[in-house]
């Protein structure tokens, strides 16, 4: 197979990745491909070592296998998410929906079933890094007028920062994009399919066909968003379920109660 040509925007000083995979041949293929894409790459063969490397080097991207010795990919991702906002792509032999849902719950940004085409994998990585490159060059200071508010929730689109009752809340890329979408539209109701399409487009991916897997991923992202915002789905203050259709921003009266509870 001929080597994949380096991306013209590749910058080895700007992008770094860690590969966590116990299969030497598979790891070598990943490392080679990532280096051709302009990444500085470090390797780990188990989850414990991968977590330590990530904490030490703070990479832009982590590509890991679900099937790892010691702690599996799910637990490795959960530990990464305790301190890192790196993009996480999980690769697995398990094509079940439950495994994909668990990956997203753990904090993974993408879940790819083996075998996969190297060009398809590269395209997904390029899409993530194009978005990352835009975020890295965004102005660090955002005007107060750009801030969106809803009760105790404050969101700054430019810096992708969120506060709840004055407390910073760390959201994944998808969680932030969903909350931003709700806060911009306010009264609009969004179907799961439309939200899945929005997330796909925000990652630079094409295609309009939405699968059950895509809709389940939206449900998981919403669940994680609610947990981080301390939002009870039985009495929503931020994200409200519209039964039989999708989601919308909760009425402002409910959000005001959240602000009062936080202040009291």
mmCIF file of N, CA and C in Angstrom, residues 74 94-105 111 213:
data_model
loop_
_atom_site.group_PDB
_atom_site.id
_atom_site.type_symbol
_atom_site.label_atom_id
_atom_site.label_comp_id
_atom_site.label_asym_id
_atom_site.label_seq_id
_atom_site.Cartn_x
_atom_site.Cartn_y
_atom_site.Cartn_z
ATOM 1 N N UNK A 74 -12.573 2.039 28.112
ATOM 2 C CA UNK A 74 -13.595 2.819 28.802
ATOM 3 C C UNK A 74 -13.004 3.489 30.045
ATOM 4 N N UNK A 94 -15.593 -4.356 18.775
ATOM 5 C CA UNK A 94 -16.980 -4.525 19.211
ATOM 6 C C UNK A 94 -17.882 -3.555 18.448
ATOM 7 N N UNK A 95 -18.752 -4.099 17.604
ATOM 8 C CA UNK A 95 -19.637 -3.242 16.815
ATOM 9 C C UNK A 95 -21.024 -3.092 17.440
ATOM 10 N N UNK A 96 -21.173 -3.463 18.715
ATOM 11 C CA UNK A 96 -22.477 -3.366 19.367
ATOM 12 C C UNK A 96 -22.790 -1.923 19.731
ATOM 13 N N UNK A 97 -24.070 -1.622 19.743
ATOM 14 C CA UNK A 97 -24.505 -0.272 20.097
ATOM 15 C C UNK A 97 -24.166 0.034 21.551
ATOM 16 N N UNK A 98 -24.278 -0.969 22.434
ATOM 17 C CA UNK A 98 -24.004 -0.733 23.855
ATOM 18 C C UNK A 98 -22.554 -0.316 24.083
ATOM 19 N N UNK A 99 -21.627 -0.889 23.328
ATOM 20 C CA UNK A 99 -20.221 -0.521 23.471
ATOM 21 C C UNK A 99 -19.995 0.923 23.019
ATOM 22 N N UNK A 100 -20.630 1.305 21.910
ATOM 23 C CA UNK A 100 -20.483 2.675 21.415
ATOM 24 C C UNK A 100 -21.058 3.673 22.422
ATOM 25 N N UNK A 101 -22.221 3.355 22.981
ATOM 26 C CA UNK A 101 -22.837 4.240 23.960
ATOM 27 C C UNK A 101 -21.951 4.374 25.194
ATOM 28 N N UNK A 102 -21.386 3.272 25.653
ATOM 29 C CA UNK A 102 -20.504 3.309 26.819
ATOM 30 C C UNK A 102 -19.257 4.148 26.538
ATOM 31 N N UNK A 103 -18.747 4.085 25.307
ATOM 32 C CA UNK A 103 -17.577 4.890 24.935
ATOM 33 C C UNK A 103 -17.894 6.375 25.053
ATOM 34 N N UNK A 104 -19.059 6.776 24.540
ATOM 35 C CA UNK A 104 -19.445 8.191 24.632
ATOM 36 C C UNK A 104 -19.688 8.589 26.083
ATOM 37 N N UNK A 105 -20.273 7.700 26.865
ATOM 38 C CA UNK A 105 -20.497 8.003 28.275
ATOM 39 C C UNK A 105 -19.175 8.213 29.013
ATOM 40 N N UNK A 111 -16.082 6.897 18.074
ATOM 41 C CA UNK A 111 -15.981 5.455 18.288
ATOM 42 C C UNK A 111 -15.952 4.802 16.913
ATOM 43 N N UNK A 213 -27.600 4.749 15.855
ATOM 44 C CA UNK A 213 -26.376 4.981 16.634
ATOM 45 C C UNK A 213 -26.149 6.477 16.843
#
